[in-house]
Tab-separated table of C-alpha atoms and ligand atoms in Angstrom:
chain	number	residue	atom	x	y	z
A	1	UNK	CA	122.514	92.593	189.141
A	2	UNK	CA	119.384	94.955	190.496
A	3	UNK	CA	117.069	96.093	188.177
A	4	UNK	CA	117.401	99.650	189.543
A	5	UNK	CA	121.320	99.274	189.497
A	6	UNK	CA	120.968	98.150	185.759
A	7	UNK	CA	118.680	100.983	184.695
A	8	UNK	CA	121.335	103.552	186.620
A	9	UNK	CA	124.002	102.220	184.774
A	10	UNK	CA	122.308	102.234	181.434
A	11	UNK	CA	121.687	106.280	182.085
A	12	UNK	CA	117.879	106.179	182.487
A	13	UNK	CA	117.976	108.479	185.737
A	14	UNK	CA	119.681	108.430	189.197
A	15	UNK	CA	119.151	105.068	191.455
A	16	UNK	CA	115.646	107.310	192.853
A	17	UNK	CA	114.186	108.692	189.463
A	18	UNK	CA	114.987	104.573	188.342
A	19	UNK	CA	113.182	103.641	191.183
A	20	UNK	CA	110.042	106.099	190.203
A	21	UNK	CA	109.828	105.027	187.115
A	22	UNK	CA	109.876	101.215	187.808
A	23	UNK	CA	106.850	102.447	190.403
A	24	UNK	CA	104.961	103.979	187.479
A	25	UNK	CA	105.341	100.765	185.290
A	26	UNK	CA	107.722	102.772	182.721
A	27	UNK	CA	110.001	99.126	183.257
A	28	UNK	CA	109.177	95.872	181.791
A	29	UNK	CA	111.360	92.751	182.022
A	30	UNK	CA	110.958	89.969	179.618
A	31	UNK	CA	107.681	91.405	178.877
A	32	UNK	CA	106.732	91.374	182.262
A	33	UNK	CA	105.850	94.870	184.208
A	34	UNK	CA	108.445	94.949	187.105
A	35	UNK	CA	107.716	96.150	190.186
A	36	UNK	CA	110.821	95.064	192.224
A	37	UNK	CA	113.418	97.731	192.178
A	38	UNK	CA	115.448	94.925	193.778
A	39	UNK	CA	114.703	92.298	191.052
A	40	UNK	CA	118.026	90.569	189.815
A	41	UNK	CA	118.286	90.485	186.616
A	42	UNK	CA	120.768	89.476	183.844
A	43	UNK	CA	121.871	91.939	181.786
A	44	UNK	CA	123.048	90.374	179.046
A	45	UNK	CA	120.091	87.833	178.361
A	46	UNK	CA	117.026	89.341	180.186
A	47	UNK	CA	115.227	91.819	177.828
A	48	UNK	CA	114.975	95.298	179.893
A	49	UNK	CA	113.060	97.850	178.299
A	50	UNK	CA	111.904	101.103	179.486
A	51	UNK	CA	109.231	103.134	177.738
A	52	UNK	CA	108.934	100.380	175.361
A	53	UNK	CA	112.596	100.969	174.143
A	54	UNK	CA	115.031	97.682	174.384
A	55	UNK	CA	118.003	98.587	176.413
A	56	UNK	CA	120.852	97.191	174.906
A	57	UNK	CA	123.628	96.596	177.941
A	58	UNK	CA	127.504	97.357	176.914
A	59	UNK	CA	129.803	95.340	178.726
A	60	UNK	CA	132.558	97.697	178.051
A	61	UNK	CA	132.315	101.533	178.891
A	62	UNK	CA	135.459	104.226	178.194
A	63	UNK	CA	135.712	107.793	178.928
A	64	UNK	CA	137.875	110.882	178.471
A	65	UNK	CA	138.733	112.891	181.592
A	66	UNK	CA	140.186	116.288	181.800
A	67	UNK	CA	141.860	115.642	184.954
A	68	UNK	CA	141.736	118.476	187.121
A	69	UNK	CA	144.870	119.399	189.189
A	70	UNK	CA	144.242	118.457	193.203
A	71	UNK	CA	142.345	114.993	192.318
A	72	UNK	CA	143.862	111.630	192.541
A	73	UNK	CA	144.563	108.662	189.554
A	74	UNK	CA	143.053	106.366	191.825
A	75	UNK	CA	139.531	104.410	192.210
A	76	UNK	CA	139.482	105.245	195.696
A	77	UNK	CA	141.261	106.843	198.303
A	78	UNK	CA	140.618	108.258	202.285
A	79	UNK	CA	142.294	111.682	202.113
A	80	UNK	CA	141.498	112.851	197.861
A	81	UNK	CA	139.040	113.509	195.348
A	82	UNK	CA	139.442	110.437	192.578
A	83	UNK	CA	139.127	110.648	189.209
A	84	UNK	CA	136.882	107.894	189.505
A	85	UNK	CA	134.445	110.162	191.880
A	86	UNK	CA	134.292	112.259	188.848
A	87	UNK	CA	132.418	110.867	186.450
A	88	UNK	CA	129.344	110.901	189.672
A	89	UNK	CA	127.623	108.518	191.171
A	90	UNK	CA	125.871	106.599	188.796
A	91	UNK	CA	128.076	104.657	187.296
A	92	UNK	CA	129.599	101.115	187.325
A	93	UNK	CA	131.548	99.947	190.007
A	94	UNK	CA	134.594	98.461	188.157
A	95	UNK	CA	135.659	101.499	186.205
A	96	UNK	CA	138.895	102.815	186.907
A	97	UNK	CA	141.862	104.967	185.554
A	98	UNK	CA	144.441	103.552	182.359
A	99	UNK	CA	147.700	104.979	184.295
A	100	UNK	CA	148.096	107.726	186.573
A	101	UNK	CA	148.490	111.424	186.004
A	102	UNK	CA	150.404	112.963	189.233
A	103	UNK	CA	147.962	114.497	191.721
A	104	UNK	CA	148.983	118.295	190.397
A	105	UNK	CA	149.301	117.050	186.763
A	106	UNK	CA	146.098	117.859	184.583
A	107	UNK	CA	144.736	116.192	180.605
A	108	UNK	CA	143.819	113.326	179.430
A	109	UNK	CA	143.030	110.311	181.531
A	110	UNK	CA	141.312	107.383	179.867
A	111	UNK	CA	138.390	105.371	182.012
A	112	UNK	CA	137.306	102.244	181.583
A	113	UNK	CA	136.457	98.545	182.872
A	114	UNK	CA	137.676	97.274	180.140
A	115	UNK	CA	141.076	95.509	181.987
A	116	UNK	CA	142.896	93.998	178.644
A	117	UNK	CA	142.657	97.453	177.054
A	118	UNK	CA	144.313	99.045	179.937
A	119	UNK	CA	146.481	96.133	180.484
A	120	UNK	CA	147.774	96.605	176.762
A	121	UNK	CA	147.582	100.591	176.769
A	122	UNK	CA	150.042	100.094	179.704
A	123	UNK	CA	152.000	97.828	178.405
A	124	UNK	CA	155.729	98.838	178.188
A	125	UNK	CA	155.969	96.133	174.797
A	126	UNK	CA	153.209	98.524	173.259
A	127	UNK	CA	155.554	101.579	172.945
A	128	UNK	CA	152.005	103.413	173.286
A	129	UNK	CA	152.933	107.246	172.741
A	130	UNK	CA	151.978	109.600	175.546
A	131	UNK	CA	152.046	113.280	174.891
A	132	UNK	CA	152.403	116.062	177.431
A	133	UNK	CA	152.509	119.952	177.179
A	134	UNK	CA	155.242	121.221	179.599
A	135	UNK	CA	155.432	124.873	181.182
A	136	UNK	CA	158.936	124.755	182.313
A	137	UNK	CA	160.621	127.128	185.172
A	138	UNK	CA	163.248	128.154	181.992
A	139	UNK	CA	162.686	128.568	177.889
A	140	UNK	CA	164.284	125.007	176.716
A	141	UNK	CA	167.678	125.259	175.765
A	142	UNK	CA	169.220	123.332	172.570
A	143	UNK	CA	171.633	120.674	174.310
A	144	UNK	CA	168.578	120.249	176.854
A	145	UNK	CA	166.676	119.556	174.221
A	146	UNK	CA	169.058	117.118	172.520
A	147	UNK	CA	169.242	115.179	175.857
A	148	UNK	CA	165.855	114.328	176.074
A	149	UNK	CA	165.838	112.955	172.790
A	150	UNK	CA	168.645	111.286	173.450
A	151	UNK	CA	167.205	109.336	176.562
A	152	UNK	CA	168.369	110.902	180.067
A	153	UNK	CA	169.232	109.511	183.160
A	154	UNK	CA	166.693	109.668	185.469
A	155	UNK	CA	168.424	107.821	188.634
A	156	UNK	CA	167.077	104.833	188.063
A	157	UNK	CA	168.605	101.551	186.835
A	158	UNK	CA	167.896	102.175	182.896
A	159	UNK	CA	167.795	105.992	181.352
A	160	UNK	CA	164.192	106.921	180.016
A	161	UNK	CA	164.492	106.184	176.778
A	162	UNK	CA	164.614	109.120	173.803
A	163	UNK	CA	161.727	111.847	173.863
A	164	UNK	CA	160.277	113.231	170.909
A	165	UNK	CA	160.507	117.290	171.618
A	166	UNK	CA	158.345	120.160	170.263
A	167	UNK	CA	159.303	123.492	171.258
A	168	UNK	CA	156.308	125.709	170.979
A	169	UNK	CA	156.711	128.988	172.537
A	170	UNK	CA	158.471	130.731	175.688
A	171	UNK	CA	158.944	127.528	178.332
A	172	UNK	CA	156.143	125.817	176.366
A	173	UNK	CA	157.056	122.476	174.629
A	174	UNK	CA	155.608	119.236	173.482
A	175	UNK	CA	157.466	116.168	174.867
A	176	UNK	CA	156.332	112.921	174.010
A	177	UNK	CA	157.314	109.549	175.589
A	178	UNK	CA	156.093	105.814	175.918
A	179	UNK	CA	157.260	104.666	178.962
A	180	UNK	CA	155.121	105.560	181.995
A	181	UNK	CA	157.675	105.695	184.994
A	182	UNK	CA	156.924	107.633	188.384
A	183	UNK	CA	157.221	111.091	188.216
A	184	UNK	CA	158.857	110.330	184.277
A	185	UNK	CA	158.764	114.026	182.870
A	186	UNK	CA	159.512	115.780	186.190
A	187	UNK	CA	162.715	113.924	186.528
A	188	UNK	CA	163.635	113.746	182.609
A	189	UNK	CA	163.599	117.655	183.347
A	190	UNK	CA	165.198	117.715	186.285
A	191	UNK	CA	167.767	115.812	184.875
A	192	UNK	CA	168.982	118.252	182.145
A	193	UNK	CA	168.806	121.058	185.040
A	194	UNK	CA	165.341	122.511	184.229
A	195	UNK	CA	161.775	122.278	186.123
A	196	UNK	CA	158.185	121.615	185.143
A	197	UNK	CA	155.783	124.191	186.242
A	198	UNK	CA	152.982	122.773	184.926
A	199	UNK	CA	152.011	119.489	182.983
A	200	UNK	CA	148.958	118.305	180.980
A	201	UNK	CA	148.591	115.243	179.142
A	202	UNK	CA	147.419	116.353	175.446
A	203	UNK	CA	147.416	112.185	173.860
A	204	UNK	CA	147.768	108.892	174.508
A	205	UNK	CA	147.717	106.245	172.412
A	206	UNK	CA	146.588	108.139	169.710
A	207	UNK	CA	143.822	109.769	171.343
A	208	UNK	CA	143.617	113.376	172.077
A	209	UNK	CA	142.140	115.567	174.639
A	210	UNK	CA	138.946	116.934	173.623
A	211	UNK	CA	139.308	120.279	172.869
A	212	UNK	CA	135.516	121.319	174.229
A	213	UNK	CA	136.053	119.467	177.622
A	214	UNK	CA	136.987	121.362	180.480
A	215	UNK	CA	138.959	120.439	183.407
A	216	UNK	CA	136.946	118.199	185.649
A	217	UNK	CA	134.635	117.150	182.538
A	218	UNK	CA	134.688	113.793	180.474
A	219	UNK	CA	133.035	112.540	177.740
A	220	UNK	CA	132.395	108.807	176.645
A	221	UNK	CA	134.838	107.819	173.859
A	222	UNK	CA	132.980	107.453	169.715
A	223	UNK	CA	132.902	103.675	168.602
A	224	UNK	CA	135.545	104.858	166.518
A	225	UNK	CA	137.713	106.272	169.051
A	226	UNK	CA	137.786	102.677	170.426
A	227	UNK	CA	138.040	101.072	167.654
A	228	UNK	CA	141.619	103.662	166.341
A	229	UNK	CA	142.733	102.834	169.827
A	230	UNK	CA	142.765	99.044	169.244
A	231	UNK	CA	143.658	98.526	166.259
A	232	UNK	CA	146.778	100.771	166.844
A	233	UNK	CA	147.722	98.026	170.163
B	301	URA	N1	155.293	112.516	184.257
B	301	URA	C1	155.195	113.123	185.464
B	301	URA	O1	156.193	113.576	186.012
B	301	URA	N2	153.991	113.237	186.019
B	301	URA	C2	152.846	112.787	185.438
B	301	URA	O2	151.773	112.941	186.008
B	301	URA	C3	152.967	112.155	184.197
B	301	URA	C4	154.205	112.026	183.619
């Protein structure tokens, strides 16, 4: 890749402050001043350091998005904000969403390039838990209550399979499910004759939405945040 693409991914400055600093001889490469913004380099064998310090290149990054209502689970798109577009402009090409949250849905959205992770986090065999805080149109009655942890139907060819319910306060509840259908919680409610105002993914898989993020903010995830989330696949 660039040496200038390289130093914007590693978080040194934007693709213009990179490009200063390789001017000002901040950049060596294999010992080597550079002077190339353009020089290819390879990231995992070349030894890139700026200021003297060795940058170290991960090959995997992973980040936790408050997804904001209005923006789309998607890496691109014509019409929408993406999630994707979130996290700014310097940042790795591959990266995209684990799952999508609706467009008006808001919480925790996991980010990565890391496609086995997502491949397993999405993986109906994985029974990966995903939790979401409901504001419904009406207060959640018992038998609806029972129903959705009995598994509803949902019109499609198999009923969602049982919920595990928290009633918290007024039409606020916990639901938590593992299957990751279209529109899943919207039509489990539907189903039992209630409606979701408003819906915001609070865990998944075990990880939970950072309490100091606000919407529209992410934050990259601890080594041990990665590490809980695989050894729990
Ligand atoms: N269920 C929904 O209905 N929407 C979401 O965004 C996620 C789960």
């Amino acid at each position: 890749m660039r040496l200038d693409k390289f130093l914007c991914e590693m978080k040194i400055g934007t693709r213009s402050q990179v490009k200063t600093y390789i001017r000002q001889g901040l950049v060596t490469v294999n010992g080597t001043t550079a002077s190339d913004a353009g020089q290819k380099v390879a990231e995992t064998s070349d030894r890139i350091c700026f200021r003297g310090q060795n940058l170290q290149y991960c090959r995997y990054v992973y980040y936790m998005l408050y997804k904001p209502k209005g923006v789309v689970s998607a890496t691109q798109d014509n019409r929408d904000k993406t999630v994707v577009s979130l996290l700014g402009s310097c940042q790795r090409e591959d990266i995209f969403p684990v799952g999508r949250l609706d467009k008006d849905t808001t919480g925790l959205l996991l980010l990565t390039n890391d496609g086995d992770l997502a491949h397993q986090m999405l993986s109906p065999k994985k029974h990966v838990d995903k939790t979401y805080q409901v504001t419904a149109l009406y207060p959640l009655r018992e038998d609806e209550k029972r129903a959705l942890e009995e598994g509803v139907d949902i019109g499609d060819a198999k009923s969602a399979l049982p919920a595990r319910v928290e009633v918290l306060k007024g039409e606020k509840f916990l639901i938590t499910i593992q299957e990751g259908r279209f529109h899943q919680i919207k039509r489990m409610l539907q189903a039992v004759g209630n409606q979701v105002m408003e819906l915001k993914r609070v865990s998944f898989g075990g990880l939970h939405l950072d309490e100091e993020l606000q919407p529209g903010e992410y934050r990259e995830l601890t080594a041990e945040e990665v590490y809980a989330i695989k050894s729990s696949l």
